mmCIF file of C-alpha atoms in Angstrom:
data_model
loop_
_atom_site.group_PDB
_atom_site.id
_atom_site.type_symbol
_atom_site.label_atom_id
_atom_site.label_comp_id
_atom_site.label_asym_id
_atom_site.label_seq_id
_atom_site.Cartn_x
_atom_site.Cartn_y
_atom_site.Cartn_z
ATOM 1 C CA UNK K 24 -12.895 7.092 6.120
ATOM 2 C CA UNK K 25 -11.578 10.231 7.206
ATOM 3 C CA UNK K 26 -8.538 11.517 6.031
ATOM 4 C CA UNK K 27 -5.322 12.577 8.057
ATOM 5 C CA UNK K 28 -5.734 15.404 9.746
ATOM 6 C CA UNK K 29 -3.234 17.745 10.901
ATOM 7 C CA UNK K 30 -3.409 20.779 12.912
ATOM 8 C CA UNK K 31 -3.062 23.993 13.203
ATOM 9 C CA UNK K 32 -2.738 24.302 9.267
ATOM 10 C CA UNK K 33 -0.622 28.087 9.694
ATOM 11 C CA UNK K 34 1.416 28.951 12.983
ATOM 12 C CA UNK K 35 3.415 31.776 13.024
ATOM 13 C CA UNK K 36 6.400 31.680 15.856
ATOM 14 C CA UNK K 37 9.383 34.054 16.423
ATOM 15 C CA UNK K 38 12.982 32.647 17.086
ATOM 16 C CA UNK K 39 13.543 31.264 20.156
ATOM 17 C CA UNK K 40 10.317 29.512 20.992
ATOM 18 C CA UNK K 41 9.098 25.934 20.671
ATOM 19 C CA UNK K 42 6.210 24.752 18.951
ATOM 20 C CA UNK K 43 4.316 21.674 19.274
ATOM 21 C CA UNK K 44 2.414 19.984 16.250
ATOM 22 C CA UNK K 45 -0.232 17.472 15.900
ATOM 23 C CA UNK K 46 -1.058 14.499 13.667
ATOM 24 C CA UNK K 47 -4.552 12.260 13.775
ATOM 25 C CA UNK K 48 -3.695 9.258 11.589
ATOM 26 C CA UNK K 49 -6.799 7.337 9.483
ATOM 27 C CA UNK K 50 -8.251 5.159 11.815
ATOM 28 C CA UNK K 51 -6.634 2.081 11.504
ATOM 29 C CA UNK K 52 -3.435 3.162 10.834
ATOM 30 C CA UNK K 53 -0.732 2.464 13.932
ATOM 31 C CA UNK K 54 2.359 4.018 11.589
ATOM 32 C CA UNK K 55 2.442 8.370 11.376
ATOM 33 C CA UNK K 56 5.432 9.368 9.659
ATOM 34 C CA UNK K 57 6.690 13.180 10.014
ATOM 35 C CA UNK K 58 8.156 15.454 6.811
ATOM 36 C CA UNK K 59 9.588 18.617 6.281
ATOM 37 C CA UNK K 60 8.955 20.630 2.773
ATOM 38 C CA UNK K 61 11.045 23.724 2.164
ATOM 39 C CA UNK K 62 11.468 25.340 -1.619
ATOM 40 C CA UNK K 63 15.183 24.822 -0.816
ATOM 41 C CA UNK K 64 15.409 21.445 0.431
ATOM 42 C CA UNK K 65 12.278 19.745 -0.740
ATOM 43 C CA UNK K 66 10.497 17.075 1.192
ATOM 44 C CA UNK K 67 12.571 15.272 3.698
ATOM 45 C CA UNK K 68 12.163 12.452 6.268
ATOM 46 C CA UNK K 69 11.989 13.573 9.905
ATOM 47 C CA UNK K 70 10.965 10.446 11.775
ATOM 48 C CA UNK K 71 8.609 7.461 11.804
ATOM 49 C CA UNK K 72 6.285 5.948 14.832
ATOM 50 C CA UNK K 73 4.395 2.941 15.212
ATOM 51 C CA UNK K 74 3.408 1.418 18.389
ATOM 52 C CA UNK K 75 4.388 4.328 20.462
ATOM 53 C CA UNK K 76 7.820 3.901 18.874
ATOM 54 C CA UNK K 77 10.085 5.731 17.258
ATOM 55 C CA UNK K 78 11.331 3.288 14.068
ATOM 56 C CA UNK K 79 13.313 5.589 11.564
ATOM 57 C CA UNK K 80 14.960 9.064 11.819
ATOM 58 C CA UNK K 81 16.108 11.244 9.615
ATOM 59 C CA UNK K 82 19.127 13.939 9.511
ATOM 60 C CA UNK K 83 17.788 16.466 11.697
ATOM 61 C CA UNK K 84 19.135 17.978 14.887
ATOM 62 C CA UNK K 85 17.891 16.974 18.378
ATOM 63 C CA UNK K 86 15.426 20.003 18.540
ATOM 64 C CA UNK K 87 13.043 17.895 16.385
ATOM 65 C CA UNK K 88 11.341 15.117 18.425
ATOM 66 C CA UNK K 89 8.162 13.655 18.574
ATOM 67 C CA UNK K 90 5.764 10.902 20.300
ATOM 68 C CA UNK K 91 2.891 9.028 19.263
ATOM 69 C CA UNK K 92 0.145 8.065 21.833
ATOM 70 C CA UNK K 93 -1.346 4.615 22.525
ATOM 71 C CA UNK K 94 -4.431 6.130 20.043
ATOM 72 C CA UNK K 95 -1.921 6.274 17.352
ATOM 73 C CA UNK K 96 -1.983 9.940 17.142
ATOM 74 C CA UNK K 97 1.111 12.069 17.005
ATOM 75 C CA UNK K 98 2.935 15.014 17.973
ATOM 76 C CA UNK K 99 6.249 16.179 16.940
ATOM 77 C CA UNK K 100 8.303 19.038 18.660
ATOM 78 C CA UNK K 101 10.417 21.835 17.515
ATOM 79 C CA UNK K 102 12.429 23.980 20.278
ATOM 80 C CA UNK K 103 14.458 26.665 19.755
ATOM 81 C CA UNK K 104 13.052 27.680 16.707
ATOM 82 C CA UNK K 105 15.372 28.791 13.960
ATOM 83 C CA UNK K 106 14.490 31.037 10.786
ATOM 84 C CA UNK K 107 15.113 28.152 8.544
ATOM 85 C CA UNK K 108 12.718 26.069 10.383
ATOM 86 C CA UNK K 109 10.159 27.505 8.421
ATOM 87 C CA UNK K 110 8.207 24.959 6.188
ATOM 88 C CA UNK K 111 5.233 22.601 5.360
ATOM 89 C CA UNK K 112 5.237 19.774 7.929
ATOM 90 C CA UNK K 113 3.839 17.352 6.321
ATOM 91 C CA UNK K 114 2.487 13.827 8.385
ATOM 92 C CA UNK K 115 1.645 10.471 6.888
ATOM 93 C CA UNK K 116 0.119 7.345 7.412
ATOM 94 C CA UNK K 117 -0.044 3.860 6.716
ATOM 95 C CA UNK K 118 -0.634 0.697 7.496
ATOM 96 C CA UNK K 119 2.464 -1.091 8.988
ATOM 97 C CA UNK K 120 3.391 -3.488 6.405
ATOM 98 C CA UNK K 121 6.260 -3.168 3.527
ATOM 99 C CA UNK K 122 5.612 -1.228 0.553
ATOM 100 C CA UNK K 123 2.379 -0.112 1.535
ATOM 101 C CA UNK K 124 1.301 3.381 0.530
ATOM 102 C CA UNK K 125 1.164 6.318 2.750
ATOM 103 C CA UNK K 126 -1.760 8.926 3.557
ATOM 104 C CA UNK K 127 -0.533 12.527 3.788
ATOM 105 C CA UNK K 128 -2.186 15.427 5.490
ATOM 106 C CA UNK K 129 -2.551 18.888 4.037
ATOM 107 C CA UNK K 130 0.275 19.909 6.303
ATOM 108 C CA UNK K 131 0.814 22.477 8.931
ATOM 109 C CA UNK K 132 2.443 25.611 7.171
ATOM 110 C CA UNK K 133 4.802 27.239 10.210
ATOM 111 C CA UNK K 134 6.495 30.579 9.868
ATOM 112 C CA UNK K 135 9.667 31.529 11.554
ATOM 113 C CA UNK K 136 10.097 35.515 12.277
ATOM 114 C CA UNK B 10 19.573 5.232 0.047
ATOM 115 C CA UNK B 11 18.983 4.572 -3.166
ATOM 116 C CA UNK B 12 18.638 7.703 -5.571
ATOM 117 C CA UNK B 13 16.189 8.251 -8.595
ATOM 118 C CA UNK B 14 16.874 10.641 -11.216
ATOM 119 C CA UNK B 15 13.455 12.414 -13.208
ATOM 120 C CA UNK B 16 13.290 15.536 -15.657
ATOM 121 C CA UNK B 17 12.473 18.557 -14.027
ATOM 122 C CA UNK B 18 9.215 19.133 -16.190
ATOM 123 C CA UNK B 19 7.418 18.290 -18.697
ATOM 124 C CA UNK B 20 4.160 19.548 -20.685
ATOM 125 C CA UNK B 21 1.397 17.524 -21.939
ATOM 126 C CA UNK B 22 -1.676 18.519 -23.713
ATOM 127 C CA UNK B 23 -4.537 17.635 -22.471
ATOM 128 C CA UNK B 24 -6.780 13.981 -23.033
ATOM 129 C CA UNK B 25 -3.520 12.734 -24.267
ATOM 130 C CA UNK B 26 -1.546 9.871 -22.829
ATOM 131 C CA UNK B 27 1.744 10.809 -20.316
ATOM 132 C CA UNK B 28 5.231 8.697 -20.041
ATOM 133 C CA UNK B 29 6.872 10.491 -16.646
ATOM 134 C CA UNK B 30 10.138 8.410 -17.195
ATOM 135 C CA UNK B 31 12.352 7.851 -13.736
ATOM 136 C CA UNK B 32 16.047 6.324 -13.615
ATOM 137 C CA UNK B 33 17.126 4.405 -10.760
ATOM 138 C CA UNK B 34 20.275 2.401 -11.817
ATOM 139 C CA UNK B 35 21.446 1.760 -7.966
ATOM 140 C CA UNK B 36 18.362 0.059 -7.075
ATOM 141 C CA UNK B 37 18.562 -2.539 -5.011
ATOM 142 C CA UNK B 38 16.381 -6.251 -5.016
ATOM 143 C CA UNK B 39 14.388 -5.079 -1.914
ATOM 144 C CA UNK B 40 13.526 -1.418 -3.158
ATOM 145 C CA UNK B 41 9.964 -0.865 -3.963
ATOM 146 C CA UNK B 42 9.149 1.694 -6.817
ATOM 147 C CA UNK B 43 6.460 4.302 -5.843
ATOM 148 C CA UNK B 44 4.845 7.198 -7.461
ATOM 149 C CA UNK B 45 3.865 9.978 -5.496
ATOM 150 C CA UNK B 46 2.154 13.237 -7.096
ATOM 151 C CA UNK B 47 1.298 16.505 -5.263
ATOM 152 C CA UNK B 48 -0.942 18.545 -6.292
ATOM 153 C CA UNK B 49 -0.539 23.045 -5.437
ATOM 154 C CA UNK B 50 -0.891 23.616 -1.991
ATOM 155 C CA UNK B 51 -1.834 20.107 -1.104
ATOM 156 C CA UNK B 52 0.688 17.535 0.959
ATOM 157 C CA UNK B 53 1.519 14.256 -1.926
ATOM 158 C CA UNK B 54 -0.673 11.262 -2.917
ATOM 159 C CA UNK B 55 -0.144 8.001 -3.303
ATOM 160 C CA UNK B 56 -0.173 6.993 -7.195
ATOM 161 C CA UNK B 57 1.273 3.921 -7.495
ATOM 162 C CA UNK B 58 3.841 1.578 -6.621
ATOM 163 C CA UNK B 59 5.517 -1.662 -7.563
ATOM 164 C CA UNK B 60 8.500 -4.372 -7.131
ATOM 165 C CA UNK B 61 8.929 -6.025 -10.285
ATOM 166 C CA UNK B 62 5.966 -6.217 -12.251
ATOM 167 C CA UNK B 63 4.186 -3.609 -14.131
ATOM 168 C CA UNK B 64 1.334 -2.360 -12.049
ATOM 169 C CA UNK B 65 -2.330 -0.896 -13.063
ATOM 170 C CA UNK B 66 -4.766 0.503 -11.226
ATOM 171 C CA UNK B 67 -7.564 3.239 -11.632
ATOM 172 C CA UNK B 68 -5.115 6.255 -11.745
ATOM 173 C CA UNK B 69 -2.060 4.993 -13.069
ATOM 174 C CA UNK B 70 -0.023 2.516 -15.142
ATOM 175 C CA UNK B 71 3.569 1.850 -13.932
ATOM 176 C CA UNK B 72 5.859 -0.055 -16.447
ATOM 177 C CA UNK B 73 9.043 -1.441 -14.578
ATOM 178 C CA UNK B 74 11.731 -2.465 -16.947
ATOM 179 C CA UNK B 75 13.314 -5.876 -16.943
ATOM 180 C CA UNK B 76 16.552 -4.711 -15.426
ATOM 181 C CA UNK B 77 14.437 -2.529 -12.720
ATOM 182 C CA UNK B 78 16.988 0.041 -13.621
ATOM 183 C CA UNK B 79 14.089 2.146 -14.800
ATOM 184 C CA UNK B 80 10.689 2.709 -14.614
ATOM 185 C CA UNK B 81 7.957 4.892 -16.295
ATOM 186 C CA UNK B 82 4.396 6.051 -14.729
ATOM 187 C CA UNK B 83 1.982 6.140 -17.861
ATOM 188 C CA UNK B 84 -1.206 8.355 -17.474
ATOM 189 C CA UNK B 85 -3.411 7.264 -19.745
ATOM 190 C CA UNK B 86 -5.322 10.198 -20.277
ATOM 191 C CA UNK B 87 -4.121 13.831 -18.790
ATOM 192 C CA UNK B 88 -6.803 16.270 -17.369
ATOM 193 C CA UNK B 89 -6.249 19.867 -16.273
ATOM 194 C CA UNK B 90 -5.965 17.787 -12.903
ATOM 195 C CA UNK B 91 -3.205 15.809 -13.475
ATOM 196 C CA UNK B 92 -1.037 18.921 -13.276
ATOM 197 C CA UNK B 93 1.580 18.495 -10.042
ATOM 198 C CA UNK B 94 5.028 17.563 -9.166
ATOM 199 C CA UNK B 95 5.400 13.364 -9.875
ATOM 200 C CA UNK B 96 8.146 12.064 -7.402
ATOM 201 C CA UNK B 97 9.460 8.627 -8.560
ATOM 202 C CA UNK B 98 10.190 6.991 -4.991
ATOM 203 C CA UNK B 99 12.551 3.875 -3.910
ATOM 204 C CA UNK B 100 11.830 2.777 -0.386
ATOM 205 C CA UNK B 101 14.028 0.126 0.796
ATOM 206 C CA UNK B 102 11.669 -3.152 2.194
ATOM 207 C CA UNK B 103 14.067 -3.258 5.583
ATOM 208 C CA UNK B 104 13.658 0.863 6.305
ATOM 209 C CA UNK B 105 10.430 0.520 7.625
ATOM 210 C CA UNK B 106 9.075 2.334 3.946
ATOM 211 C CA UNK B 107 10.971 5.825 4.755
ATOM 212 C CA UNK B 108 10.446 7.782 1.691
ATOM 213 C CA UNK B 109 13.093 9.564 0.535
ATOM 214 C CA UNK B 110 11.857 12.408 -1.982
ATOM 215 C CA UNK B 111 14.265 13.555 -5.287
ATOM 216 C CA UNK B 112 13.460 16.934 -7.088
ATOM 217 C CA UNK B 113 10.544 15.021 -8.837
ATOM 218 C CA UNK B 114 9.052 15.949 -12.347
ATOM 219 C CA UNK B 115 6.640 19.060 -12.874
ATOM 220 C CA UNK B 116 3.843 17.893 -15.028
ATOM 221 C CA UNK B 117 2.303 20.932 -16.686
ATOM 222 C CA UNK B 118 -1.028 20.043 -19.061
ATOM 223 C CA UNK B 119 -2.136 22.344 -21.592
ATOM 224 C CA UNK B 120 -6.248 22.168 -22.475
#
């Protein structure tokens, strides 16, 4: 099977715009999960979709969204960028059952100027 | 959420057995325990994970204390490839298995 794919892998954005990214899950799997790596912060929890759904969130501020599309691929949305939005963006997925483990992608490596 | 508390490295030599230890005294009866490892410049990978009973498979051993209180990943024989960050992982049943990472443990392996 193939693995999860994100893309682009590097984006480079100034303040100010928006930036969408995308997320193709392992075939099979209806659950994408979104994360955010920084040195300072480490990895954190953005959000969670299954279903077309959004099931979890985490602490971030309403210029983070996302969707997830009736193929089970993914998108999440940053506007307004901010300097400190620079990161890894890391997706996962999984089947949608309890405890099961989750598939990450290599990441998409943005950089804020 | 619950919390998990690891060293922030450790060094191993090589072809010799590893015991990543991981405290997680709040745990709760739903949490799972998972393992995640990631490797430089690569997003993490599943190692392991378990509820209450120790756990094997072709990676990993995970030994899960009586008291769940703590739990300890075993690698049975390091390689030069085994060298990454370990996170030790609770993920509570009823969050829809939201990961919530710690600091993790740097694993360094010496040939």
């Amino acid at each position: 099977k193939a693995g999860v794919t994100q893309t682009p892998r590097y984006l480079i954005k100034t303040r100010g715009q928006q930036v969408t990214l995308s997320c193709s899950p392992i075939s099979g799997h209806r659950s994408v999960s979104w994360y955010q790596q920084t040195p300072g912060q480490g990895l954190q929890f953005l959000f969670e979709y299954f279903s077309e759904t959004q099931r979890n969130k985490g602490n971030f501020p309403g210029r983070f969204s996302g969707r997830q599309f009736s193929n089970s691929r993914s998108e999440m949305n940053v506007s307004t960028l901010e300097l400190g939005d620079s990161a890894l963006y890391l997706c996962a997925s999984r089947v949608w059952t309890s405890g099961n483990e989750q598939f990450f992608g290599p990441g998409t490596r943005l950089t804020v100027l | 959420d619950a919390k998990t508390t690891q060293p922030n490295s450790m060094e191993s030599n090589e072809e010799e057995p590893v015991h990543l230890p991981c405290n997680h005294s709040t745990i709760s009866g739903t949490d799972y325990i998972h393992w995640y490892r990631q490797l430089p410049s690569q997003g993490p990978e599943y190692v392991i994970h378990g509820l209450t009973s120790n756990v094997n498979n072709r990676m990993a051993s995970l030994a899960i204390a009586e008291d769940r209180k703590s739990s300890t990943l075993i690698l049975h024989r390091a390689t030069l490839r085994d060298a990454a960050v370990y996170y030790c992982i609770l993920s509570d049943n009823n969050a829809g298995n939201m990961l919530t990472f710690g600091g993790g443990t740097r694993l360094m392996v010496k040939p």
